[in-house]
């Protein structure tokens, strides 16, 4: 059975409220047109984090730190999040949000292009959340897989998002209505890679969960 919009509204209405700070950051992201993880995808992320209980988390694509704070709230003990962002305007806002959350110790923000930054990391990470520029996931994959611990989870967001940009004027972006061509390549690669088991989930605009054997 296909989940239609009314059913999705009902499912989301069952959710408990998120923390006041998470709600505030969400409102600020919406106000400033900052893309953040969709509500229905957040649930999966939270459940996976609570099952996996990762010691080390890596996020590719911080934006203003919404998902990093959300994830940090799911972690216990000494676990730590490293998150990477290259957009200079968003970095100070993310840092401020980590301060507001009292999580400057728990979350480390690394600045720069993720492909370059990851080359300087050793890992291993038990949990990697991929949520940067959709056309670049395939470029990030070799480093991401190097950094992922055996038994580690790779969660990738927005993998079924509408396709390539065919027209872009100011804030109006028109995309063709098939899955992004680089994302098709990414999905195919995940599905056919030895030592990786991947499930594609039609949640939000698509998520994958991969486990490294
Ligand atoms: C969808 S937003 C991240 C949302 C965030 N994870 C959340 O849910 O709150 C994607 C972010 O990735 C950043 N980004 C895109 N390409 C990047 C790259 N090559 N290296 C680092 N950051 C990148 C963008 O600047 C943007 O802020
Ligand atoms: Mg996303």
PDB file of C-alpha atoms and ligand atoms in Angstrom, residues 35-38 41 61 67 129-132 134 137 156-159 161 205-207, ligand 2:
ATOM      1  CA  UNK A  35      17.525  22.925   3.711  1.00  0.00           C
ATOM      2  CA  UNK A  36      17.361  20.534   6.665  1.00  0.00           C
ATOM      3  CA  UNK A  37      16.447  16.886   7.054  1.00  0.00           C
ATOM      4  CA  UNK A  38      12.724  16.252   6.576  1.00  0.00           C
ATOM      5  CA  UNK A  41      13.518  11.062   7.594  1.00  0.00           C
ATOM      6  CA  UNK A  61      26.894  18.632   5.148  1.00  0.00           C
ATOM      7  CA  UNK A  67      20.761  17.531  12.135  1.00  0.00           C
ATOM      8  CA  UNK A 129      25.340  10.687   7.611  1.00  0.00           C
ATOM      9  CA  UNK A 130      25.729  11.856   4.009  1.00  0.00           C
ATOM     10  CA  UNK A 131      23.710  15.012   3.396  1.00  0.00           C
ATOM     11  CA  UNK A 132      25.699  17.419   1.222  1.00  0.00           C
ATOM     12  CA  UNK A 134      23.391  15.567  -4.077  1.00  0.00           C
ATOM     13  CA  UNK A 137      27.773  11.811  -3.123  1.00  0.00           C
ATOM     14  CA  UNK A 156      22.418   8.924   2.791  1.00  0.00           C
ATOM     15  CA  UNK A 157      19.653  11.513   2.537  1.00  0.00           C
ATOM     16  CA  UNK A 158      17.622  12.776  -0.446  1.00  0.00           C
ATOM     17  CA  UNK A 159      18.706   9.962  -2.747  1.00  0.00           C
ATOM     18  CA  UNK A 161      15.291  13.736  -5.127  1.00  0.00           C
ATOM     19  CA  UNK A 205      12.707  12.147  -0.801  1.00  0.00           C
ATOM     20  CA  UNK A 206      14.530   8.891  -0.358  1.00  0.00           C
ATOM     21  CA  UNK A 207      17.126   7.550   2.045  1.00  0.00           C
TER      22      UNK A 207
HETATM   23 MG1  LIG B   2      18.941  16.158   3.435  1.00  0.00          MG
END
